[in-house]
Amino acid sequence: MRPLNFDNRFVAELPGDPESANTRRPVHGAAWSRVAPTPVAAPRLLAWSKEVAALLDFDEGDVQDPCFAEVFAGNRLIEGMVPFATNYGGHQFGVWAGQLGDGRAISLGEVVNRRGERWEVQLKGAGPTPYSRGADGRAVLRSSVREFLCSEAMHHLGVPTTRALSLVATGESVVRDMFYDGRPAPEPGAIVCRVAPSFIRLGHFELPASRGDRDLLERLVHFTIDRDFPHLVAAHPDDTVARRAAWFTEVCERTAVTIAHWMRVGFVHGVMNTDNLSVIGLTIDYGPYGWLDDFDPDFTPNTTDAQGRRYRYANQPAVGQWNLARLGGALVPIFPDPAPLHAALERYAAVYSDTHRALTAAKFGWRAWRDSDEQLVREAFDLLHRGEIDFTLFFRALAEVDPAVPSLAPFVDAFYRDAARERIAGDLLAWLTRWGARVAQDDEPTGARRARMHAVNPCYVLRNYLAQQAIDAAEAGDPSEITALLDVMRRPYEAQSGRERYAARRPEWARHKAGCSMLSCSS
Ligand code: AMP
Ligand code: MG
């Protein structure tokens, strides 16, 4: 395996924990702790992403080298790696939770590739760290398959996200109480190698702020802007206040854009705690996430959130702003005047609204959003909900409807229940007639409109039941479906012949099956 070029700025420039023992404890005044991965019994490479390998300048030969599985299981360090876990806090389900930190994530370092791009390489599930609290630092195969696949699927869908290089089985078992019903059982363990320009979260800033550690807070802000937002240093070379204001504004803008894309593709994150939001606006921490099948704005895949449904599909834009307000609150001590913080939070709302409207117009096949479209869109989502129509299939089918002579024929596969279809058939046809009239106003050739619609309405999304099938096969010893699924998700907007089954609505057997509709946080 070829060497990597490391330039570990996080540990070089931010204060580290002087204590070197790997014991669980509060860590004050430091952004990270040195900690080595704990070796595992029998690393075996189950899947890898060729695109992410290329980001690190690896080719197929590097990946197939037995050293690769050893390194990305945490059994072996290569020249330049300085493994560390970072210190952060967070608001979990609306409540301040204090110090959390990388309890099972260990960064190996920051790679600078041939193109000069910086990619931090991080193992998830590589053993305990000072931040592991009561847990074991490990991850089960099922959650690792889900993180590996969804990271890459989201990238190919055009949604900002952390990436995944590899999925390695550990050859060890991990005990989990999957249903939180007092029946813990051993499951196969795995490690995902995540890759991103930065793994800094909103909670990294909240923790020192909560402790009144202004010095660490300032250093973190300075570091983040310098490493992850260098264009802002160039734009405001001498004005720290303006630079910080521009930074928080950009954090808000990026978060708004990412969440607008979640809404576009029907993704529900499931655990939007402030420790699970990236400061560079990436989708991060794939846990009990899910995808809309039959449209329901209140859908959440997370069983832990089934009561309050704080992180339900339709609430994600508001939660994004709530989370950013927690970050804004943490930054108050280093802003002479809080006005720019308030303005940035308002900017979040404006950017979300503009992006969401533009994407919604594209989904419906209109050239641009008009305020008068609001009513038609609201009625469409009401029909989708009442008619239990598949979110993804609806928009693909809509592109096939002739605006001049609408019919329900293209939607034949999008319904989950006959009774619901019959209930709304008349209303849907009437709606399609009005939609057709709106499309006609744009006066755009059908082919061009259809191509624009297909570019924002995926044919394939990583439906939970598809991931679960890959998991079941992998647990039974055959990981090939993981790679097969990844290959389909590489071109999500293109109908791929022979792969129709991957575009199908959730089958009935999956409606209530664990992993296919609802998931616990246990992972
Ligand atoms: P999550 O909401 O799943 O992203 O995790 C919240 C916190 O719990 C983070 O600080 C994680 O590092 C930590 N955590 C989750 N699972 C484990 C585990 N198996 N071992 C150690 N820490 C964990
Ligand atoms: Mg997390």
XYZ file of C-alpha atoms in Angstrom, residues 24 103 128-137 176:
13
model
C -12.966 7.692 30.290
C -16.602 7.921 21.820
C -12.731 3.042 23.283
C -11.473 6.582 23.759
C -11.512 8.963 26.738
C -14.943 10.044 25.404
C -16.571 6.593 25.337
C -18.452 7.154 28.619
C -20.363 3.943 29.386
C -20.029 2.397 25.932
C -17.543 0.105 24.192
C -16.213 2.193 21.298
C -26.082 -4.867 21.642
